[in-house]
Coordinates of C-alpha atoms and ligand atoms in Angstrom, one line a residue:
M1 CA -55.7 -13.8 29.3
A2 CA -55.5 -11.8 26.0
T3 CA -57.2 -14.1 23.4
S4 CA -58.5 -12.8 20.1
T5 CA -61.7 -14.2 18.7
H6 CA -61.4 -12.8 15.1
I7 CA -57.7 -13.5 14.6
Q8 CA -56.6 -15.8 11.7
P9 CA -52.9 -16.0 11.7
T10 CA -51.0 -16.8 8.6
L11 CA -48.4 -19.7 8.3
V12 CA -45.0 -19.1 9.6
F13 CA -42.1 -21.1 7.9
A14 CA -38.5 -21.0 7.5
D15 CA -35.6 -21.7 5.0
E16 CA -32.8 -24.0 5.6
T17 CA -30.7 -21.5 7.3
G18 CA -33.4 -20.6 9.9
N19 CA -34.8 -17.4 8.4
I20 CA -38.5 -17.3 9.5
Y21 CA -41.2 -15.9 7.1
D22 CA -45.1 -15.3 7.4
H23 CA -46.9 -16.5 4.2
P24 CA -48.9 -14.0 2.4
D25 CA -51.9 -16.2 2.0
L26 CA -51.9 -19.5 3.7
L27 CA -53.3 -19.7 7.0
M28 CA -51.9 -21.3 10.3
L29 CA -52.7 -24.8 11.2
C30 CA -52.1 -26.9 14.3
R31 CA -52.2 -30.4 15.5
R32 CA -54.0 -32.2 18.2
G33 CA -53.1 -35.8 18.3
D34 CA -53.3 -37.0 14.8
E35 CA -55.9 -34.3 13.8
I36 CA -54.5 -31.4 11.8
T37 CA -56.9 -28.4 12.0
L38 CA -57.3 -24.7 12.0
P39 CA -56.7 -23.1 15.6
R40 CA -59.8 -22.7 17.9
P41 CA -60.5 -18.8 18.0
D42 CA -60.4 -19.0 21.8
E43 CA -56.9 -20.7 22.2
L44 CA -54.8 -18.0 20.3
M45 CA -52.7 -15.9 22.5
P46 CA -49.9 -13.5 21.8
L47 CA -46.5 -15.3 21.8
P48 CA -45.4 -14.7 25.5
A49 CA -41.9 -13.1 26.1
E50 CA -39.0 -15.4 26.7
S51 CA -40.5 -18.1 24.5
E52 CA -38.2 -19.8 22.0
F53 CA -38.7 -20.5 18.0
F54 CA -37.4 -23.9 16.6
L55 CA -36.9 -24.7 13.1
L56 CA -37.8 -28.4 12.5
P57 CA -35.3 -30.2 10.5
G58 CA -36.7 -32.5 7.6
R59 CA -40.2 -31.3 8.3
S60 CA -42.4 -29.4 5.8
A61 CA -44.5 -26.7 6.7
L62 CA -48.2 -27.1 6.2
G63 CA -50.6 -24.2 5.6
F64 CA -54.4 -23.8 4.8
D65 CA -55.5 -22.3 1.6
P66 CA -58.8 -20.4 2.4
E67 CA -59.6 -20.2 -1.4
T68 CA -59.5 -23.9 -2.1
G69 CA -60.2 -25.3 1.3
Q70 CA -57.0 -27.5 1.0
V71 CA -54.1 -28.1 3.1
E72 CA -50.8 -27.0 1.3
E73 CA -47.3 -28.6 2.0
M74 CA -44.4 -26.0 1.6
E75 CA -40.9 -26.9 0.4
E76 CA -39.8 -25.0 3.2
L77 CA -39.4 -26.0 6.8
A78 CA -41.9 -25.9 9.7
V79 CA -41.3 -23.5 12.5
A80 CA -42.5 -24.3 16.1
V81 CA -42.4 -22.6 19.4
F82 CA -41.4 -23.5 23.0
A83 CA -43.7 -21.4 25.2
S84 CA -42.2 -19.7 28.2
P85 CA -43.0 -21.5 31.5
A86 CA -46.4 -20.9 32.9
H87 CA -48.0 -21.5 29.7
T88 CA -49.6 -24.8 28.6
L89 CA -49.7 -25.5 24.9
S90 CA -53.3 -26.4 23.6
A91 CA -52.1 -27.5 20.3
L92 CA -48.8 -28.3 18.4
A93 CA -47.2 -27.3 15.2
A94 CA -48.5 -28.9 12.0
Y95 CA -45.9 -30.4 9.5
R96 CA -45.3 -33.4 7.5
T97 CA -42.1 -35.4 8.4
R98 CA -40.0 -36.4 5.5
P99 CA -38.4 -39.9 5.5
E100 CA -34.8 -38.7 6.4
A101 CA -36.0 -36.4 9.4
P102 CA -34.2 -36.9 12.7
V103 CA -35.9 -37.3 15.9
L104 CA -36.6 -34.1 17.7
P105 CA -35.0 -33.2 20.9
L106 CA -36.7 -32.9 24.2
F107 CA -38.9 -30.0 23.9
A108 CA -42.5 -29.1 23.4
Y109 CA -43.3 -28.0 19.9
G110 CA -46.2 -25.4 19.8
A111 CA -48.1 -24.2 16.9
V112 CA -47.3 -20.6 15.8
G113 CA -48.8 -18.1 13.5
Y114 CA -48.5 -14.5 12.5
A115 CA -51.0 -11.6 12.3
E116 CA -51.3 -7.9 13.2
G117 CA -47.6 -7.4 13.3
K118 CA -47.0 -10.2 16.0
F119 CA -46.8 -13.9 16.5
W120 CA -49.6 -15.9 18.0
V121 CA -49.4 -19.3 19.7
C122 CA -52.1 -22.0 20.7
A123 CA -51.6 -21.7 24.6
R124 CA -53.0 -20.7 27.8
K125 CA -51.2 -19.0 30.6
V126 CA -51.9 -21.1 33.6
D127 CA -50.0 -19.5 36.3
Q128 CA -49.1 -15.8 37.3
D129 CA -46.0 -16.7 39.3
R130 CA -42.9 -15.0 38.0
R131 CA -40.2 -17.4 39.2
Q132 CA -39.2 -18.2 35.8
V133 CA -39.0 -14.9 34.4
F134 CA -35.4 -13.7 34.1
S135 CA -35.7 -11.0 31.7
G136 CA -34.4 -7.7 33.2
I137 CA -32.0 -9.7 35.6
P138 CA -28.4 -9.1 34.5
R139 CA -26.2 -12.4 34.3
E140 CA -23.8 -10.5 36.5
R141 CA -26.3 -10.8 39.4
I142 CA -26.5 -14.4 39.1
E143 CA -22.8 -14.7 39.0
N144 CA -22.4 -12.6 42.0
G145 CA -25.0 -14.5 43.8
A146 CA -23.1 -17.9 42.9
R147 CA -19.7 -16.4 44.0
K148 CA -21.1 -15.3 47.4
L149 CA -22.6 -18.8 47.9
L150 CA -19.3 -20.3 47.2
T151 CA -17.5 -18.0 49.7
E152 CA -20.1 -18.7 52.2
L153 CA -20.1 -22.3 52.0
P154 CA -16.9 -23.4 50.3
K155 CA -17.0 -27.1 51.4
N156 CA -20.6 -27.7 50.5
R157 CA -20.5 -30.0 47.4
L158 CA -24.3 -29.4 46.7
V159 CA -23.5 -25.5 46.6
R160 CA -20.7 -26.3 44.0
H161 CA -23.2 -28.5 42.0
L162 CA -26.0 -26.0 42.1
T163 CA -23.9 -23.0 41.1
G164 CA -22.4 -24.8 38.3
C165 CA -26.0 -25.7 37.2
A166 CA -26.9 -22.0 37.5
L167 CA -24.0 -20.8 35.4
T168 CA -23.5 -23.7 32.9
Y169 CA -26.8 -25.2 32.2
G170 CA -28.9 -22.0 32.9
C171 CA -31.1 -24.1 35.2
P172 CA -33.9 -21.7 36.4
A173 CA -34.2 -23.3 39.8
A174 CA -30.3 -23.1 40.4
K175 CA -30.3 -19.5 39.3
N176 CA -33.1 -18.8 41.7
F177 CA -30.9 -20.2 44.5
A178 CA -28.1 -18.1 43.3
L179 CA -30.5 -15.0 43.4
G180 CA -31.8 -16.2 46.9
R181 CA -35.6 -15.9 45.6
F182 CA -38.7 -18.3 45.2
E183 CA -37.7 -22.1 44.8
A184 CA -34.4 -23.8 45.6
P185 CA -33.4 -27.2 44.2
L186 CA -32.2 -30.1 46.5
P187 CA -30.9 -33.0 44.0
T188 CA -29.9 -36.1 45.9
S189 CA -30.4 -39.1 43.9
R190 CA -28.3 -40.8 41.2
V191 CA -30.6 -43.7 40.3
C192 CA -34.3 -44.1 39.2
N193 CA -36.6 -47.0 39.3
A194 CA -38.5 -45.7 36.0
R195 CA -37.2 -45.4 32.5
C196 CA -39.2 -42.5 31.1
V197 CA -39.1 -42.4 27.4
G198 CA -38.6 -38.6 27.7
C199 CA -36.0 -38.7 30.7
I200 CA -34.3 -35.3 30.8
S201 CA -31.4 -36.7 32.9
L202 CA -30.6 -39.9 31.4
Q203 CA -31.1 -41.2 27.8
P204 CA -29.9 -44.7 26.2
E205 CA -27.5 -44.3 23.6
D206 CA -29.6 -45.2 20.9
S207 CA -32.7 -43.1 21.7
G208 CA -31.7 -40.6 19.2
F209 CA -31.8 -37.5 21.4
P210 CA -29.7 -36.4 24.3
S211 CA -30.8 -35.9 27.9
T212 CA -30.9 -32.1 28.8
Q213 CA -29.0 -32.4 31.9
N214 CA -26.4 -34.8 33.4
R215 CA -27.3 -36.6 36.7
I216 CA -25.8 -35.4 39.9
A217 CA -22.6 -37.7 40.4
F218 CA -22.4 -37.7 44.1
K219 CA -24.7 -38.1 47.2
P220 CA -24.9 -35.3 49.3
T221 CA -24.8 -35.5 53.2
E222 CA -27.9 -34.5 55.0
R223 CA -25.7 -31.6 56.6
E224 CA -25.0 -30.4 53.1
V225 CA -28.8 -30.5 52.1
A226 CA -29.8 -28.7 55.3
E227 CA -27.1 -26.1 54.9
V228 CA -28.6 -25.3 51.5
M229 CA -32.2 -25.3 52.8
R230 CA -31.2 -22.8 55.7
R231 CA -29.3 -20.4 53.4
H232 CA -32.3 -20.2 51.0
Q233 CA -34.7 -19.7 53.9
S234 CA -32.5 -16.9 55.2
K235 CA -32.8 -14.9 52.0
E236 CA -36.4 -15.7 50.8
K237 CA -39.3 -15.0 53.1
R238 CA -41.6 -17.4 51.4
P239 CA -39.0 -20.2 50.6
I240 CA -40.0 -23.3 48.7
L241 CA -37.5 -26.0 49.0
S242 CA -37.6 -28.9 46.4
F243 CA -36.1 -32.4 46.0
G244 CA -36.6 -34.1 42.7
Q245 CA -34.8 -31.9 40.0
G246 CA -33.9 -32.4 36.6
C247 CA -30.5 -33.2 37.4
E248 CA -31.2 -36.4 39.2
G249 CA -33.0 -39.8 39.3
E250 CA -35.9 -40.7 41.6
P251 CA -35.5 -38.7 45.2
L252 CA -37.7 -41.4 47.0
T253 CA -34.8 -43.8 46.4
E254 CA -33.0 -41.4 48.9
A255 CA -36.0 -41.2 51.5
E256 CA -33.8 -41.8 54.5
L257 CA -31.3 -39.2 53.5
I258 CA -34.0 -36.6 52.7
A259 CA -35.9 -37.5 56.0
K260 CA -32.7 -36.8 58.0
A261 CA -31.8 -33.6 56.2
V262 CA -35.5 -32.1 56.6
T263 CA -35.5 -33.1 60.2
L264 CA -32.2 -31.4 60.8
F265 CA -33.7 -28.2 59.1
R266 CA -36.9 -28.3 60.9
K267 CA -35.5 -29.0 64.3
G268 CA -33.1 -26.0 63.6
G269 CA -36.3 -23.8 63.3
G270 CA -36.5 -24.3 59.5
K271 CA -39.8 -22.8 57.9
G272 CA -41.0 -22.8 54.4
T273 CA -42.6 -25.2 51.9
V274 CA -40.6 -28.5 51.7
N275 CA -41.5 -30.2 48.4
I276 CA -40.6 -33.6 46.6
N277 CA -41.2 -33.8 42.9
T278 CA -41.3 -37.5 42.4
N279 CA -42.6 -40.4 40.3
A280 CA -44.4 -41.5 43.5
S281 CA -43.3 -45.1 43.1
L282 CA -42.6 -45.8 46.9
P283 CA -45.5 -45.0 48.9
D284 CA -44.3 -46.5 52.2
T285 CA -41.5 -43.8 52.5
L286 CA -44.0 -41.2 52.5
P287 CA -45.3 -41.2 56.3
D288 CA -41.7 -40.9 57.6
L289 CA -41.2 -37.9 55.2
A290 CA -44.1 -36.2 56.3
K291 CA -43.2 -36.9 59.9
A292 CA -39.9 -35.4 59.2
G293 CA -41.4 -32.1 57.8
V294 CA -41.9 -32.6 54.1
N295 CA -45.3 -30.8 53.5
S296 CA -45.7 -31.0 49.8
I297 CA -45.3 -33.7 47.1
R298 CA -45.5 -33.4 43.4
V299 CA -46.5 -36.4 41.4
S300 CA -45.5 -36.6 37.8
L301 CA -47.5 -38.6 35.3
N302 CA -48.5 -38.5 31.5
S303 CA -51.7 -40.2 32.1
T304 CA -54.0 -41.4 35.0
R305 CA -54.5 -44.7 33.1
K306 CA -52.4 -47.7 33.8
G307 CA -51.8 -48.6 30.2
P308 CA -50.6 -45.3 28.9
Y309 CA -48.7 -44.4 32.1
E310 CA -46.7 -47.4 32.2
A311 CA -45.9 -47.3 28.3
Y312 CA -44.1 -44.0 29.0
Y313 CA -42.7 -44.4 32.3
R314 CA -41.7 -48.1 31.9
P315 CA -41.5 -48.7 35.7
N316 CA -38.8 -51.0 37.1
G317 CA -39.9 -52.6 40.3
Y318 CA -43.2 -50.5 40.8
A319 CA -46.5 -50.3 39.0
F320 CA -49.2 -47.6 38.5
E321 CA -51.1 -48.8 41.5
D322 CA -48.4 -47.7 43.7
V323 CA -48.4 -44.2 42.4
V324 CA -52.2 -44.0 43.1
R325 CA -51.4 -45.4 46.8
S326 CA -48.7 -42.9 47.1
I327 CA -51.2 -40.1 46.6
H328 CA -53.7 -41.5 49.1
T329 CA -50.9 -42.0 51.6
A330 CA -49.6 -38.5 51.1
K331 CA -53.1 -37.0 51.7
A332 CA -53.6 -39.2 54.8
A333 CA -50.2 -38.0 56.0
G334 CA -51.5 -34.2 55.7
M335 CA -49.2 -33.4 52.7
F336 CA -50.4 -30.9 50.0
V337 CA -50.7 -33.0 46.8
S338 CA -49.9 -31.7 43.1
L339 CA -49.9 -33.6 39.9
N340 CA -47.2 -32.6 37.4
L341 CA -49.6 -33.5 34.4
L342 CA -47.5 -33.8 31.3
Y343 CA -50.2 -32.4 29.0
F344 CA -50.2 -33.7 25.5
P345 CA -52.8 -31.9 23.1
G346 CA -55.3 -34.5 21.7
L347 CA -54.6 -37.1 24.1
T348 CA -54.6 -35.7 27.7
D349 CA -57.8 -33.7 26.7
G350 CA -59.3 -37.0 25.4
E351 CA -62.7 -38.0 27.2
K352 CA -61.3 -41.2 28.4
E353 CA -58.3 -39.6 29.9
W354 CA -60.4 -36.8 31.5
D355 CA -62.7 -39.4 33.0
A356 CA -59.9 -41.3 34.6
L357 CA -58.1 -37.9 36.0
A358 CA -61.6 -36.7 37.4
E359 CA -62.1 -40.0 39.2
L360 CA -58.4 -39.9 40.7
I361 CA -59.0 -36.2 41.8
T362 CA -62.4 -37.1 43.4
A363 CA -61.3 -40.3 45.0
T364 CA -57.9 -38.8 46.5
K365 CA -59.0 -35.1 46.9
L366 CA -55.6 -34.1 45.8
D367 CA -55.1 -30.3 45.8
F368 CA -53.4 -29.1 42.7
V369 CA -52.7 -29.8 38.9
Q370 CA -49.6 -28.4 37.2
M371 CA -50.3 -28.3 33.6
R372 CA -46.9 -29.0 32.2
N373 CA -46.2 -29.6 28.5
M374 CA -45.0 -33.2 27.5
N375 CA -41.5 -32.4 26.2
L376 CA -41.0 -35.2 23.5
D377 CA -41.2 -35.5 19.7
P378 CA -44.9 -35.5 19.2
E379 CA -44.6 -38.3 16.7
L380 CA -42.8 -40.4 19.4
V381 CA -45.5 -39.6 21.8
L382 CA -48.3 -40.8 19.3
G383 CA -46.5 -43.9 18.3
L384 CA -46.0 -44.9 22.2
M385 CA -49.7 -44.3 22.9
R386 CA -51.0 -46.0 19.8
G387 CA -53.6 -48.7 20.8
H388 CA -54.5 -46.7 24.0
D389 CA -57.9 -45.3 23.1
F390 CA -58.1 -41.6 24.6
G391 CA -61.6 -40.8 23.1
P392 CA -62.5 -37.7 21.3
C393 CA -60.5 -34.5 22.6
M394 CA -62.3 -31.7 24.0
G395 CA -59.5 -28.9 24.0
L396 CA -57.6 -27.3 26.9
A397 CA -60.1 -24.6 27.7
N398 CA -62.9 -27.3 28.2
F399 CA -60.7 -29.6 30.0
L400 CA -59.8 -27.0 32.7
K401 CA -63.4 -25.7 32.7
R402 CA -65.1 -29.1 33.2
M403 CA -62.5 -30.3 35.9
K404 CA -63.1 -27.2 38.0
K405 CA -67.0 -27.7 37.6
T406 CA -66.5 -31.3 38.7
C407 CA -63.8 -30.9 41.4
P408 CA -64.4 -27.2 42.6
W409 CA -61.5 -27.5 45.2
I410 CA -59.0 -28.1 42.6
E411 CA -56.4 -25.5 41.6
F412 CA -54.3 -25.2 38.4
G413 CA -51.1 -23.9 37.8
Y414 CA -47.7 -24.5 36.5
F415 CA -45.2 -24.3 39.6
N416 CA -45.1 -25.7 43.1
P417 CA -47.1 -23.2 45.2
Y418 CA -45.8 -21.8 48.5
L419 CA -48.0 -23.1 51.1
D420 CA -49.3 -20.6 54.0
P421 CA -48.0 -22.0 57.1
Q422 CA -51.2 -21.4 59.1
T423 CA -53.8 -22.4 56.5
K424 CA -51.7 -24.9 54.7
L425 CA -53.1 -23.5 51.5
P426 CA -51.3 -22.3 48.3
V427 CA -50.5 -18.6 48.1
L428 CA -51.1 -18.1 44.3
G429 CA -50.3 -15.5 41.8
K430 CA -47.1 -14.0 43.6
Ligands
LIG501 S1 -38.8 -40.5 36.9 FE1 -37.5 -38.7 36.5 S2 -35.4 -39.5 36.5 FE2 -36.9 -41.2 36.5 S3 -36.8 -41.8 34.3 FE3 -38.6 -40.6 34.7 S4 -37.8 -38.4 34.3 FE4 -35.9 -39.6 34.5

């Protein structure tokens, strides 16, 4: 990864109309938990392509004056970046929130600076997979792909739903289905037994920020699901077929439907990696799903400790212990188990959090950790986690290095890997 040990980017800030500037003297600052600090030399990388800039309303930009050694607050606004997929943020934007500031919407707000004619971000590329790289793919190709699907499967409601997602929301998984490549989405559930504070498919009126997608409004049949799976397998030689998408609730609440659809697919000669992205709340559904042919699960969590986990997931009718039991059950059933770790700099890389994660990985021998970014207003996260001691933070680089040393079999990435049908091991970096 291109990092730069001698770079000291300057502060980037914006005016009210969104014009972005780099400061001639003040240096870039970043934030890990409650700590505002200069970026670590080894965590800076050039801003990856397809990243997005955000102007932060009601938040003053903060910069470091190397002459005085002081943090300076600007009248102008702070700027953050949403790093493109496959990149984990190691530090967030540094700013002071003014009293009238609105809650920020559901994104991750990375720290950004400017030097040597380009923007720099505190992040690390954790996956070489190109499934969410769409630069160079004309929209026309996605439209043609969607039209072809609608022609081939006119009665399939799931196809109508997914082509809508591809063309309206720009959902990367739905676009890949239309393009017939990589991972296809299989949403099935309208309800969830968790109430995540940062849920992207359902937000209470008073949360102050909208959900980024609407939940699917119907329950597909097993035939409709199996048809979508077969269609994708006919186009992609390494198909990944994933239940548990952003536009639905918890897939395990539809375990019976999923088991029937996967059985239909496998009995018809269906090949590929069949995965469930889940909150892993219902361990007793997993043995039947494994028997039906589901060979991979991805367990979402913000913490591997009961307190911080339940503060964010607000489980309804299950508890953190059920999530741990699901991981053991899935491993016992021969499934490939990934964690979808919602990484928050300053908390997730805290010593106490690291210890708990190492203990869980060692006890369950789970296989893979997807290093995702927590997409929630940082001050909301810190407020929510107040009172849960995370210990001193070690930084993303140390977090990964130490975990690999302690659990040498563990692999890190960002996406659900395709599993080699013979070895059942992930095929990485394609
Ligand atoms: S588990 Fe998923 S669908 Fe359920 S509340 Fe959390 S983010 Fe939303």
